[in-house]
Structure formats: C-alpha cells, structure tokens
Amino acid sequence: MKHRRRIGPGVRLAYQGELIEVIEIRTASGGNIATVKTVGTNQIRTVAFSDILMYRSEQPHGESWDAGDDEPPEDVAATILGMLGEEERNAVRDRAGHVREVLTGYRDELGESCDDAESKPQYDPALPLSARYEAKAVELGVDVRTIQRMVAAYRAHGEAGLARGRGIRVDAMPSVDSRWRDTAVEVMVESFDQSRPSRTAVIKRTNARVIARFGPDVVPLPSRATAFRMLTELESKHPTFRLSTKRNRDIAERNPGVYGKLRPTRPGEYMLMDTTRLDVFAMDPLTLRWCQVELTVAMDWYTRCITGLRLTPVSTKSVDVATVLYQAYRPPAAPSTWPREATWPEHGIPCSVLLDANGIEREGVRAIGPAIVPETLIVDHGKVYVSNHMTSVCQRMGISIQPARLRTGRDKGPIERFFRTIREDLLQYLPGYKGPDIHSRGKHPEGEAHFYINDLEAIIREWIAVVYHRRPHAGLIEPALPGLELSPVTMFEHGLARAGYIEAPRTPDLAYEFLAVTKRTIQPYGIEIDRRIYKGPVLDRRRHERSPYPGGLWPVHCHPDDISQVYFRDPDSRIWHTLIWEHAGALDTPFSDEALKYARDLAEQKYTYPNDELAMGLLLERWNLGLGRSLAERRIALRLSREDELRCAAVTYETESTSKLPSVRHALSESAGMGADEPTSIETETVCGDDGDSPEDFYADAWEDA
C-alpha cells in the first residue's frame, strides 16, 4: 500500500501531541523498546514500541487521497476491482489485454501472447502508436477515440480505470477556483426558502458577490459552461433547481447527523396520531353538495394497526381527536356484512392466542379493530393535539405526549406512509377523487358523484379491516427472522406473545373521561355555562358547597356538539349524573355550541331582546325551510349530521325520580325498545339516529327535492 512508512533511528513522528525522534530500538524481555527524543526540549525517554505503532494521531500519517488526484493509492484501485462481479471482472481483464497488446504487442504482462505464439504484426511496437490505435479500433469495431481513452485510463489507474461505470474519476469537479465554488454554495443555500432561481441567476449573483468580496480580477470567473457543470455537481448536495421548492426546504432542514428513530418493542408503547385532508370529495347530506373532509387516524407503531379513525367535514376539532383516541380503548362494533376474519373480538385479542375461544367468541360482540391502550402518544404541533382538552384527557388516562419535531415528517413516518397508501390503493378509485395537488386535479371533480361522509368513512374502515390489516407490510420486520412477511394482524399476535398482556380498561363510564372539562360553581339555579343553565337533582345538596378539587370549582364534562346535556360526577359515590339544559325540551336533535352562537347572532340581527329559546327557534326554522346555505350553517349542519362515538356512548345513569322529568325523558328517548326510566349500560350498542331509522331509510327521499 502507498500509505506506509519505515520506522527506525532518525525518523520523526507525532506522538501524544509532541514531535519525537527515534534514537534506538532494542529488544527487551517485555517486548521491543524505543528510545526517543522530544524535538525542541531534547528530553530522552523510553517508550514501548507497540505504543508508537498503535498510536492514532489527530493528523494523518500520510497524504490523503482526493478524487481529483491524478494518482490514487493502490488500495483504492483494489477496492474498485473488488466491487466487481465475476463477469464484469473478466470483461475488465479482456479490455486490459487489448490495451497491453496496443502498447507492447502482447496481451499479458509476461510478454507472451494468449492467442498466438508470436505477437500480431499490426501491433508491432516499432509501428507508430496511431497505427496501432487504428488497428485495434478495427478489430473491436469501435472508434479510435475510444481506444485512446482506454489507453489513457489504463496508464493512469491500471485495470481499475477500465471498469465501466466504476472507474476512478479524475475530474470529479470542474476546474474552478475554490473561492468561487464556496460563494456559489453560499448563494444556493440562501435561496432554499425563496422562490426557485435559475442557474443563470445564481451564476450572476455568485460573480457579483465574488467581485465585491475579493475585488475585480482577483478570482478567475469560470465560463458559462464550466459554471453550469459546477452547479450540476453542487446540486446533489444542495438541491436548488431540480426538485420542488418545498422538497428543497425539507432537504435543507434535515438533521446533519446520523438518522435515528424510536423503536417500539410491544403493542401500545407508541401510538401515532395525525390528520390530513383527503384527496376526495364527499357529499353534504343537508344540501347534497360536495364538501372537503379530513381524516384523523391513530396507529399503533409496533403493529401498524389502525386503532381509530374519524372523518370530519371541513376541519377537525379536539373532540374529534379525543373520539379517535377513545376508539383505541373501545373499538366500534363491526357491521354484520363484514367477513368474520376481518373482525376482532371485542377485547381485541386474536383468536389464536385465546385459551377458551368458546367463552369469548359470542355473536354480536365483534369489533372493527384491536383495543390497544397507548402509553405514549406521538403527535405534531397542531392546535387540536396540544389543546387543553387533549392534554387533560391524556393526563387522566395516564398517557404521555411526545410532540414530533417541527417540519420533520419522518418522526411520524409510518402514519405518513399510511396516508399515501390509502390514496394510492383506495381513494383514487372512488368518485370525486381530486388528486394530491393542483397539477393532478381533474377538470371538474366537484361535479362528479360523491359518497356521503358516513358512507365514505364506512368504506375506509372496511378497506383497513379487509385489506390493510391483512396484507404484509415492508416496515414490519422481526430481527430474528428478517425474511418473514408480517401483516399488522400477525404482528399484533407476535407483540401480544412478547408483551404477555394488553391493558384495555372496560369501565362503563370510560367515555366521559374523553369529554372536554370546564370548571364552574354550583348556584341555587344550577350550573351556568356560556349563559346556559343546567339543572339536576344531584346539585340540590351541593349548592354553595366548595369543591374538593383545586381552586374550589366543580369539574363538568361536556360535549361541544351536544349542549343539551352535560355530565357531572358525584365525588362521594363516583357516579355520573346528567344535567339537562333548561331549553333542551325544544330540541329533537343534538345541538352544538357553535350552532347556538350562530343562532344568537341571527336573533340579535332580528330582535331587540333575543333569548336562547328564540334564537334556537329561528335557526331551526331556517333549517326546516331549507335556508341553510351560508358556509357557517353548512359547517354546523355537517358536524351535527355526523355520528359521534362519545356522544352515543355517554349515556347517563339516573335515578327514578330524575328520569320522570319530561325534559329528561325526552332527552333519553333514543330507541323505541328502551324505557325512559331504565338505566342504560355504556356497553350496549347505541344507534345514533332519529327514531331508529336505518341509513337507507334516511336517504330514501333525499333526491326528491334535488
């Protein structure tokens, strides 16, 4: 190898930050000993010779090799030849034989021809080299210039220079002054957050900055062609011209260090949550017009199982995110039309690991997905994920929140990949598909047929259960068996066998813990929230009583999409009670706080002294007359038309005296077969609809007035 050095008396070396000179090397019982002298101080001492040999100096002991050097070291050429396959290595040897025949008249290095006993006359070294070039070009059927390049590469780098595509690049960079190159890099880096410049603009800015910084005629400016070649070389490290500006910004903000990631070891250790706007339109069930929808998804990182999802019109709220998180604890029931192999037992444990399958496999308790309780929630910095509602829910449930880094999508890589998968494998085949960007958009996707929001969500859920959870994923790998293909279902079974158990609480009042909490005092007339009065018998003995919670206020749980009732837990009995809004008797559907605020604004424009009952009547009258055409009214109506797991599951437990109240009886009448004074269990399947109508009956007359 080229980088080697003879060590003996009189040689100077860098050792432990000093320059030493070897005086003598002798053999001792413990090994070779070197007597050295420190240059400058002439201090003489003995050092073990092995320490000198094994010492790694901060400075290289030999000259480093650059790709632009004319003579690379022999180890680089050997490395290039070692990277070749057997067939390609034989081709390199054959090309080297042709080059040697041109130069010496013989194919091998020993001066003996492989074909004939004597060399061919057209390659006699006495002939001019140009004649030998022409003879070899005729023999191989190539141009003379090709033979000249082969000879030049062989003379410079030996056989390694003849490796096609892997040869040693002597001219890795164009011949440009390093000061001009550094300035060009500076200009390219500065433009990463700006609109994309052209190469000509970067060259002009670089030339102007070089002249202003170093003076005219100090740094030689490259020609236009050389400058273009230099920018092409710099593009690989500092993308500026080829990719989109958004992609260039993402590359510029990458971590300069080695990439790393969290590595889950069991189900539920890390759960990813994110929201994206779908590339497909849905239909507004109120006005039969198209609308945009957003998809919120929760994914278990270890198994890649989708534990919860929700489709929301226009925008997502914190209650929607809490609903998705609630589905990880309490998956919704699977429709009867789904194949049985695509459903899960209600507890979420696969059948293959159950001890008593007959005691668990009951009809009517199949779920759409596994129940996986998260330990750590990985989210981005969206307002709905860092809101007080979500942080309080996670604190009550014992979940840690770990925000991802800003503008670093790879921190939530699996869920980002899921969004792409659902677009490529499902959404692009549905009507109303509008493409991932404006360049992929159709001529008029809004005019195509659309699915209703509930129907679109049902399609996505079934695709996840039947296709996504059942097929192998490239990201699911077992280190002990790297070639084994694993699907989310099999990975869940593997993780359950590794972890030993999965914690999934099944308390009847679990849904209340995912509702938003507001703190209020208990007055003689009840509890007031945003000028709404809520009453209930449980408050009679709590009036003017100071709360045992910090601050002396009582926590009240409420659903922003259903303000007709709020939920209060007695601190002594730990039983949940429902507090009814005083105007709830005028409602026959859920009513949101956003709708009430909008109704108040409408009433203030029409009446001098409006109240909530008058405002509700005015808004309901507009809706019944089909006047909900403004953007605000459409958004409110869309949210109220969506089914909500939290609203359906939060069924109260009331005493007999409370349930006899007309307002309470009206609020609790959700199904024809359920008595008004009978307690309802949270585990009972509740149908969110009016009068128990099926979706087919609800949309049966939807097109009559269209």
XYZ file of C-alpha atoms in Angstrom:
706
model
C 0.000 0.000 0.000
C 1.103 3.539 -0.646
C 0.432 4.888 2.869
C 3.199 3.147 4.783
C 6.318 4.412 6.449
C 9.591 2.863 7.602
C 10.266 3.486 11.300
C 13.873 3.399 12.516
C 16.559 5.561 14.095
C 16.414 9.160 12.905
C 12.690 9.081 11.976
C 10.496 11.802 13.451
C 6.877 11.059 14.454
C 3.946 12.826 16.077
C 3.287 11.115 19.414
C 0.871 12.329 22.130
C 0.934 15.904 20.900
C 4.732 16.091 20.624
C 7.231 15.661 17.821
C 9.643 12.873 18.753
C 12.719 11.429 17.056
C 13.575 7.731 17.312
C 17.130 7.250 18.595
C 17.325 3.499 19.158
C 15.126 0.388 19.008
C 16.139 -2.584 21.160
C 14.612 -5.871 22.279
C 13.740 -6.416 25.935
C 12.050 -9.174 27.915
C 8.691 -7.369 27.791
C 8.921 -6.547 24.094
C 10.614 -4.020 21.814
C 11.598 -0.733 23.438
C 12.242 2.532 21.593
C 14.441 5.301 22.914
C 13.050 8.621 21.683
C 13.958 12.281 21.998
C 11.458 15.125 22.137
C 12.314 17.649 19.431
C 12.850 21.105 20.901
C 13.492 20.102 24.529
C 15.903 17.194 23.798
C 14.243 15.178 26.573
C 15.123 11.480 26.202
C 12.813 8.676 27.388
C 11.931 5.097 26.551
C 8.560 4.116 25.089
C 7.117 0.732 24.260
C 7.478 0.299 20.516
C 3.950 -1.141 20.274
C 2.538 2.116 21.703
C 4.197 4.072 18.908
C 2.824 1.722 16.269
C -0.732 1.726 17.644
C -0.913 5.440 18.385
C -3.542 7.165 16.214
C -2.530 10.740 15.642
C -5.017 13.523 15.048
C -3.157 14.230 11.817
C -2.928 11.609 9.072
C 0.433 9.863 8.859
C 0.390 10.015 5.084
C -1.079 12.096 2.357
C -4.829 11.781 1.918
C -6.245 10.945 -1.492
C -8.832 13.081 -3.206
C -10.932 12.031 -6.182
C -9.259 14.803 -8.137
C -5.721 13.482 -7.650
C -4.035 12.120 -10.729
C -2.521 9.103 -8.933
C -4.841 7.395 -6.457
C -3.387 4.908 -3.989
C -3.281 1.241 -4.826
C -5.888 0.354 -2.181
C -8.485 2.485 -3.985
C -7.871 0.626 -7.256
C -8.017 -2.693 -5.422
C -11.308 -1.677 -3.800
C -12.822 -0.840 -7.185
C -11.779 -4.202 -8.621
C -13.128 -5.962 -5.528
C -16.560 -4.399 -6.065
C -16.891 -6.001 -9.500
C -18.697 -9.227 -10.176
C -17.088 -12.234 -11.789
C -18.457 -11.499 -15.263
C -17.535 -7.824 -15.117
C -14.084 -8.625 -13.754
C -13.422 -10.924 -16.722
C -14.534 -8.130 -19.074
C -12.070 -5.732 -17.401
C -9.256 -8.265 -17.817
C -10.135 -8.672 -21.503
C -10.096 -4.893 -22.074
C -6.771 -4.642 -20.233
C -5.336 -7.345 -22.529
C -6.346 -5.346 -25.598
C -4.689 -2.215 -24.175
C -1.461 -4.082 -23.373
C -1.454 -5.525 -26.884
C -1.616 -1.999 -28.289
C 1.218 -0.770 -26.067
C 3.568 -3.799 -26.010
C 2.331 -6.160 -28.726
C 1.368 -8.863 -26.182
C -1.907 -9.497 -24.315
C -0.478 -10.406 -20.914
C 2.072 -8.741 -18.688
C 4.673 -11.530 -19.134
C 5.268 -10.764 -22.791
C 3.542 -13.901 -24.104
C 0.566 -13.783 -26.430
C -2.560 -15.650 -25.369
C -3.725 -16.210 -28.923
C -0.593 -16.920 -30.941
C 2.990 -17.872 -30.186
C 4.091 -14.554 -31.603
C 2.606 -11.080 -31.436
C 0.426 -9.787 -34.226
C 2.270 -7.713 -36.820
C -0.200 -4.817 -36.739
C 0.714 -4.250 -33.053
C 4.494 -4.286 -33.509
C 5.954 -1.707 -31.085
C 8.060 -0.413 -33.978
C 4.886 0.891 -35.687
C 3.532 4.328 -34.863
C 1.094 4.371 -31.915
C -1.624 5.941 -34.072
C -1.430 2.977 -36.481
C -1.797 0.534 -33.603
C -4.808 2.561 -32.339
C -6.479 2.269 -35.736
C -5.773 -1.460 -35.958
C -7.310 -2.122 -32.532
C -10.327 0.065 -33.356
C -10.949 -2.006 -36.495
C -10.574 -5.247 -34.534
C -13.033 -4.238 -31.808
C -15.376 -2.272 -34.072
C -15.146 0.987 -32.118
C -13.849 4.494 -32.715
C -10.185 5.387 -32.416
C -11.115 7.876 -29.676
C -12.464 5.009 -27.584
C -9.120 3.177 -27.813
C -7.279 6.347 -26.845
C -9.473 6.803 -23.743
C -8.914 3.164 -22.749
C -5.144 3.553 -23.045
C -5.184 6.796 -21.048
C -7.297 5.243 -18.248
C -5.023 2.177 -18.116
C -1.882 4.260 -17.900
C -3.348 6.406 -15.099
C -5.092 3.800 -12.951
C -4.275 0.361 -14.236
C -7.026 -2.180 -14.739
C -9.312 -0.283 -12.306
C -9.568 2.557 -14.812
C -11.200 0.217 -17.325
C -14.146 -0.662 -15.065
C -17.112 0.841 -16.878
C -19.278 2.959 -14.610
C -16.950 2.366 -11.647
C -13.720 3.861 -12.868
C -11.771 6.339 -10.802
C -12.968 9.828 -11.602
C -10.005 12.091 -12.105
C -12.123 15.110 -12.997
C -14.725 14.821 -10.192
C -15.157 18.598 -10.080
C -14.709 21.136 -12.845
C -11.579 23.207 -12.600
C -12.997 26.193 -10.687
C -11.419 28.378 -8.034
C -12.434 27.172 -4.560
C -13.471 30.712 -3.557
C -15.952 30.880 -6.423
C -17.274 27.418 -5.552
C -17.765 28.314 -1.872
C -19.569 31.512 -2.847
C -21.858 29.575 -5.192
C -22.743 27.199 -2.356
C -23.493 30.200 -0.151
C -25.865 31.666 -2.748
C -27.622 28.316 -3.256
C -28.132 27.801 0.486
C -29.571 31.293 0.903
C -32.276 30.609 -1.686
C -33.732 27.488 -0.042
C -36.702 29.378 1.464
C -37.265 31.593 -1.578
C -38.780 31.015 -4.978
C -36.671 28.789 -7.188
C -33.953 30.752 -9.036
C -32.496 29.785 -12.379
C -28.925 28.651 -12.842
C -28.133 31.848 -14.730
C -29.372 33.949 -11.809
C -27.215 32.009 -9.339
C -24.154 32.412 -11.565
C -24.706 36.173 -11.852
C -25.175 36.562 -8.093
C -22.081 34.488 -7.432
C -19.934 36.519 -9.847
C -21.154 39.798 -8.354
C -20.504 38.640 -4.785
C -17.038 37.314 -5.650
C -16.061 40.655 -7.233
C -17.470 42.626 -4.296
C -15.766 40.413 -1.725
C -12.335 39.808 -3.280
C -12.083 42.601 -5.803
C -12.095 42.588 -9.606
C -9.702 40.282 -11.460
C -8.628 38.579 -8.208
C -10.666 35.380 -8.506
C -10.885 33.973 -12.052
C -14.530 33.665 -13.063
C -15.424 30.407 -14.837
C -17.005 30.327 -18.252
C -20.749 29.840 -18.552
C -20.404 26.160 -19.488
C -17.984 25.448 -16.621
C -20.214 27.287 -14.165
C -23.197 25.205 -15.295
C -21.213 21.987 -14.768
C -20.179 23.166 -11.318
C -23.777 23.935 -10.300
C -24.796 20.497 -11.555
C -22.202 18.911 -9.267
C -23.298 21.046 -6.306
C -26.975 20.206 -6.931
C -26.555 16.730 -5.434
C -25.565 18.183 -2.043
C -27.559 21.424 -2.102
C -30.742 20.811 -4.185
C -31.950 24.064 -5.714
C -33.033 23.633 -9.344
C -34.330 20.106 -9.944
C -36.844 19.364 -7.152
C -39.803 21.384 -5.928
C -39.122 24.267 -3.563
C -40.985 22.511 -0.731
C -38.840 19.417 -1.181
C -35.687 21.541 -1.272
C -36.666 23.146 2.054
C -37.248 19.745 3.608
C -33.821 18.540 2.470
C -32.126 21.724 3.694
C -33.666 21.299 7.159
C -32.561 17.695 7.568
C -30.564 16.715 10.602
C -26.885 16.801 9.611
C -26.167 13.899 11.956
C -26.981 10.234 11.703
C -30.690 9.473 11.445
C -32.385 7.689 14.299
C -35.915 6.780 15.351
C -37.922 5.338 18.180
C -38.050 1.571 18.132
C -41.193 0.144 19.746
C -40.868 -3.231 21.427
C -44.517 -4.041 22.212
C -48.041 -3.023 21.203
C -49.196 0.244 22.703
C -45.740 1.561 23.562
C -46.004 4.319 20.952
C -49.161 5.444 19.191
C -49.087 7.862 16.251
C -51.887 10.346 15.569
C -52.224 12.739 12.670
C -54.815 14.482 10.496
C -54.786 15.003 6.743
C -57.215 16.392 4.203
C -58.369 13.624 1.899
C -57.915 13.868 -1.853
C -61.553 13.005 -2.467
C -64.778 14.992 -2.064
C -67.785 13.843 -0.028
C -71.451 14.844 -0.142
C -73.223 17.113 2.310
C -76.386 15.214 3.412
C -78.187 18.508 4.095
C -77.725 20.353 0.788
C -76.484 17.453 -1.401
C -73.422 19.489 -2.348
C -69.771 18.481 -2.315
C -67.576 19.231 0.688
C -63.996 18.596 1.755
C -63.259 16.144 4.558
C -60.341 15.491 6.889
C -59.200 12.107 8.145
C -57.844 11.690 11.676
C -56.079 8.383 12.333
C -54.494 6.651 15.332
C -51.913 3.955 14.535
C -50.036 1.620 16.848
C -46.400 1.927 15.805
C -45.364 -1.632 16.695
C -48.148 -3.456 14.862
C -49.163 -0.774 12.276
C -52.777 -1.483 13.301
C -55.234 1.368 12.827
C -56.873 1.622 16.235
C -59.180 4.532 15.456
C -60.217 6.939 12.721
C -62.760 9.676 12.160
C -63.852 11.582 9.077
C -64.808 15.184 9.786
C -66.212 17.771 7.380
C -64.247 20.955 6.685
C -61.996 20.928 9.767
C -61.076 18.820 12.790
C -61.696 19.741 16.425
C -60.157 18.476 19.628
C -63.289 16.444 20.382
C -62.738 14.562 17.121
C -59.192 13.698 18.146
C -60.448 12.573 21.556
C -63.034 10.396 19.811
C -60.301 8.688 17.766
C -58.297 8.092 20.940
C -61.392 6.667 22.625
C -61.728 4.099 19.834
C -58.355 2.653 20.881
C -59.993 1.727 24.202
C -63.448 0.897 22.881
C -63.478 -0.081 19.182
C -66.860 0.342 17.471
C -68.861 -2.729 16.602
C -68.215 -4.262 13.189
C -71.107 -4.367 10.692
C -72.682 -7.745 10.135
C -71.796 -7.598 6.416
C -68.047 -7.747 7.110
C -66.289 -11.106 6.719
C -65.625 -12.705 10.089
C -61.879 -12.969 9.501
C -61.686 -9.174 9.160
C -63.203 -8.528 12.605
C -61.739 -8.739 16.101
C -63.158 -9.986 19.371
C -64.444 -7.101 21.433
C -61.427 -7.200 23.736
C -59.067 -7.007 20.750
C -57.126 -10.224 21.356
C -56.740 -12.541 18.311
C -58.472 -15.900 18.458
C -55.217 -17.824 18.021
C -53.952 -16.893 21.496
C -57.175 -17.428 23.455
C -57.433 -20.276 25.917
C -61.221 -20.537 25.879
C -62.387 -19.419 22.465
C -65.953 -20.642 23.033
C -66.332 -18.442 26.072
C -65.140 -15.393 24.173
C -66.469 -15.904 20.647
C -70.007 -14.647 21.152
C -72.200 -13.379 18.389
C -72.689 -9.640 18.159
C -69.575 -8.564 20.022
C -67.124 -8.368 17.138
C -65.140 -5.126 16.827
C -63.675 -3.361 13.810
C -60.158 -3.256 15.258
C -57.969 -4.198 18.199
C -58.165 -2.487 21.572
C -54.645 -1.172 22.254
C -54.119 1.212 25.144
C -51.340 3.667 24.287
C -48.525 4.506 26.661
C -47.038 7.372 24.662
C -48.810 9.495 22.068
C -46.687 10.965 19.260
C -48.393 13.955 17.634
C -47.445 17.080 15.749
C -47.889 20.667 16.922
C -51.429 21.156 15.599
C -53.762 23.099 17.861
C -56.167 20.194 18.252
C -53.362 17.929 19.537
C -51.814 20.351 22.038
C -55.123 21.775 23.267
C -56.178 21.721 26.904
C -58.829 19.161 26.032
C -56.352 16.597 24.689
C -53.694 17.193 27.339
C -56.248 16.795 30.131
C -57.605 13.573 28.574
C -54.103 12.112 28.272
C -53.315 13.110 31.836
C -56.442 11.405 33.173
C -55.720 8.262 31.148
C -52.022 8.148 32.074
C -50.751 8.758 28.516
C -47.527 10.639 27.827
C -47.495 13.114 24.934
C -44.334 13.360 22.860
C -44.591 16.062 20.175
C -42.686 15.442 16.966
C -40.074 17.888 15.794
C -41.240 20.835 13.736
C -41.360 20.188 9.983
C -39.983 16.677 10.462
C -42.435 14.289 8.870
C -40.190 11.263 9.343
C -40.848 11.396 13.111
C -44.300 10.061 12.201
C -43.151 8.150 9.141
C -45.490 5.112 9.371
C -48.654 7.195 9.550
C -47.472 9.497 6.758
C -46.890 6.404 4.642
C -50.395 5.207 5.512
C -51.884 8.405 4.096
C -50.081 7.765 0.822
C -51.167 4.117 0.797
C -54.824 4.938 1.298
C -54.662 7.495 -1.507
C -52.975 5.148 -3.993
C -54.841 1.955 -3.076
C -58.337 3.252 -2.333
C -59.167 6.933 -2.812
C -58.055 7.257 -6.419
C -60.611 4.609 -7.427
C -63.540 6.432 -5.796
C -65.751 9.059 -7.482
C -64.890 12.618 -6.526
C -61.123 11.991 -6.465
C -59.305 15.301 -6.989
C -55.633 14.246 -6.875
C -52.845 15.037 -4.410
C -52.112 18.525 -5.793
C -53.367 21.134 -8.217
C -51.286 19.666 -11.046
C -53.046 16.284 -10.673
C -56.544 17.713 -10.403
C -59.235 16.747 -12.897
C -61.239 19.201 -14.930
C -64.271 19.285 -12.636
C -64.115 16.699 -9.793
C -66.730 18.663 -7.830
C -69.337 17.759 -10.437
C -68.829 14.011 -10.113
C -70.885 11.716 -7.920
C -69.831 11.626 -4.270
C -70.283 9.363 -1.292
C -71.939 10.680 1.832
C -69.481 11.309 4.657
C -70.750 8.355 6.701
C -70.590 6.067 3.676
C -67.056 7.201 2.850
C -65.932 6.517 6.410
C -67.517 3.070 6.280
C -65.639 2.311 3.040
C -62.325 3.360 4.586
C -62.940 1.279 7.708
C -63.777 -1.819 5.694
C -60.724 -1.387 3.433
C -58.492 -1.156 6.507
C -60.026 -4.261 8.084
C -60.148 -6.420 4.962
C -57.046 -5.281 3.056
C -54.653 -3.124 5.070
C -54.599 -5.208 8.256
C -54.296 -8.487 6.338
C -51.502 -7.940 3.848
C -47.752 -7.965 4.657
C -46.015 -4.644 5.279
C -42.413 -3.977 4.331
C -41.911 -1.956 7.530
C -42.857 -4.859 9.820
C -39.674 -6.815 10.486
C -38.712 -9.358 13.100
C -34.915 -9.104 13.552
C -34.613 -12.805 14.320
C -36.439 -13.698 11.065
C -35.698 -10.885 8.614
C -37.222 -12.702 5.636
C -40.590 -13.339 7.306
C -43.521 -11.399 5.841
C -45.671 -9.906 8.606
C -49.050 -8.209 8.465
C -50.464 -5.967 11.223
C -52.651 -8.847 12.432
C -49.751 -11.299 12.754
C -47.579 -8.570 14.270
C -50.267 -7.987 16.891
C -50.216 -11.673 17.813
C -46.417 -11.605 17.939
C -46.435 -8.495 20.117
C -49.020 -9.977 22.448
C -46.874 -13.080 22.901
C -43.871 -10.872 23.609
C -45.572 -8.392 25.953
C -47.673 -11.012 27.743
C -50.819 -8.898 28.072
C -52.613 -5.851 26.721
C -54.246 -3.425 29.095
C -57.670 -2.233 27.961
C -59.971 -0.720 30.621
C -63.632 -1.510 30.264
C -65.265 0.768 32.849
C -68.843 1.714 31.863
C -68.151 5.433 32.278
C -64.983 5.474 30.161
C -66.484 7.754 27.510
C -66.947 10.600 29.991
C -63.189 10.797 30.533
C -62.703 11.845 26.909
C -65.065 14.817 27.037
C -63.943 18.397 27.493
C -63.876 19.656 31.095
C -64.977 23.090 32.279
C -64.872 24.367 35.855
C -67.943 26.036 37.342
C -69.619 26.868 40.639
C -72.954 25.396 41.748
C -75.591 28.092 42.194
C -79.163 27.760 43.549
C -80.487 27.776 39.993
C -77.949 25.212 38.767
C -74.706 25.436 36.774
C -74.210 28.152 34.173
C -72.010 27.517 31.129
C -71.838 30.220 28.459
C -75.193 31.704 29.528
C -76.817 28.234 29.519
C -78.394 26.916 32.722
C -78.114 23.205 33.543
C -80.108 21.560 36.310
C -80.333 18.185 38.021
C -81.345 16.686 41.381
C -77.751 15.820 42.211
C -76.999 19.534 42.570
C -79.563 20.108 45.330
C -77.239 19.053 48.140
C -74.162 20.628 46.541
C -75.362 24.207 46.363
C -72.894 26.767 47.712
C -70.566 23.880 48.592
C -66.906 24.361 47.905
C -65.389 21.793 45.588
C -62.685 19.476 46.974
C -60.758 19.954 43.725
C -58.026 22.628 43.439
C -59.490 26.109 43.035
C -62.789 25.261 44.677
C -64.608 24.811 41.331
C -66.563 21.764 40.202
C -65.459 19.940 37.001
C -68.250 19.482 34.471
C -67.778 17.328 31.364
C -69.487 18.492 28.193
C -69.616 17.632 24.506
C -69.314 20.675 22.212
C -71.547 19.048 19.581
C -74.363 18.289 22.029
C -75.053 21.054 24.535
C -78.466 19.710 25.531
C -76.829 17.949 28.493
C -73.592 17.926 30.466
C -72.176 15.332 32.823
C -71.284 15.671 36.496
C -69.667 13.055 38.736
C -70.508 12.984 42.411
C -67.205 12.986 44.331
C -68.590 10.748 47.088
C -70.392 7.985 45.184
C -68.261 8.381 41.974
C -71.477 8.022 39.931
C -72.042 10.092 36.814
C -75.188 12.221 36.547
C -76.692 14.075 33.624
C -77.546 17.774 33.912
C -80.168 18.916 31.408
C -80.229 22.287 29.695
C -83.359 24.235 30.538
C -84.221 24.620 26.823
C -83.433 21.006 25.859
C -87.153 20.212 25.562
C -87.336 22.297 22.379
C -84.738 20.096 20.658
C -85.273 16.798 18.925
C -81.685 16.530 17.583
C -78.226 17.236 19.049
C -77.408 20.946 19.142
C -73.815 22.254 19.194
C -72.370 25.278 20.937
C -71.260 26.568 17.537
C -74.865 26.385 16.304
C -76.106 28.240 19.380
C -73.591 31.052 18.888
C -74.651 31.367 15.259
C -78.328 31.339 16.261
C -77.696 34.094 18.794
C -76.096 36.247 16.114
C -79.104 35.724 13.847
C -81.524 36.576 16.633
C -79.646 39.746 17.562
C -79.984 40.970 13.994
C -83.771 40.460 14.008
C -84.899 41.037 17.603
C -84.033 43.686 20.138
C -84.151 41.422 23.192
C -83.456 37.883 21.996
C -83.039 34.820 24.205
C -81.697 31.321 23.604
C -85.109 29.765 23.043
C -85.991 32.409 20.453
C -82.597 32.041 18.778
C -82.926 28.244 18.560
C -86.410 28.513 17.109
C -85.200 30.948 14.471
C -82.294 28.714 13.418
C -84.376 25.533 13.402
C -86.989 27.292 11.309
C -84.350 28.283 8.765
C -83.092 24.700 8.595
C -86.579 23.253 8.203
C -87.239 25.673 5.355
C -84.005 24.661 3.648
C -82.317 28.030 4.154
C -79.027 26.656 5.495
C -76.956 27.896 2.577
C -74.255 30.004 4.197
C -70.840 28.492 4.874
C -71.308 28.721 8.628
C -74.685 26.986 8.531
C -73.387 24.248 6.249
C -70.408 23.604 8.518
C -72.614 23.420 11.619
C -75.134 21.150 9.946
C -72.387 18.864 8.643
C -70.940 18.342 12.099
C -74.355 17.672 13.628
C -75.124 15.112 10.907
C -72.076 13.022 11.808
C -72.292 10.067 14.153
C -70.193 10.509 17.282
C -68.932 7.616 19.400
C -68.525 9.756 22.501
C -71.993 11.236 22.221
C -73.516 7.799 21.672
C -71.553 6.131 24.464
C -72.082 8.835 27.078
C -75.450 7.504 28.256
C -76.270 8.598 31.781
C -77.317 6.611 34.815
C -80.178 8.416 36.531
C -82.389 7.744 39.476
C -86.066 7.015 39.023
C -87.163 10.438 40.205
C -84.873 12.262 37.791
C -85.851 10.171 34.782
C -89.513 11.022 35.283
C -88.893 14.663 34.372
C -90.348 15.455 30.913
C -87.150 17.065 29.670
C -85.029 14.144 30.847
C -87.475 11.616 29.403
C -87.319 13.410 26.056
C -83.511 13.574 26.093
C -83.097 9.900 26.960
C -85.593 8.518 24.428
C -83.105 7.185 21.869
C -84.712 3.917 20.894
C -88.266 2.627 20.836
C -87.474 -0.507 22.820
C -85.730 1.297 25.700
C -87.781 2.554 28.671
C -87.266 6.124 29.832
C -86.760 5.084 33.421
C -84.445 2.119 32.765
C -80.692 2.610 33.243
C -78.670 2.138 30.103
C -75.253 0.481 30.109
C -72.416 2.070 28.212
C -71.515 -1.323 26.775
C -74.891 -1.543 24.984
C -74.696 -0.780 21.293
C -76.392 2.607 20.797
C -77.631 3.713 17.395
C -77.180 7.405 16.669
C -80.160 8.310 14.555
C -83.665 9.625 14.624
C -86.390 7.114 15.570
C -84.046 4.203 14.882
C -84.145 4.671 11.109
C -81.507 2.887 9.082
C -79.183 4.883 6.767
C -81.084 3.542 3.749
C -84.384 4.908 5.101
C -82.759 8.221 5.964
C -81.553 8.833 2.408
C -84.563 7.229 0.676
C -86.208 10.553 -0.188
C -83.011 12.621 -0.386
C -83.263 13.126 -4.150
C -86.933 14.079 -4.286
C -86.290 17.791 -3.823
C -82.894 17.830 -5.543
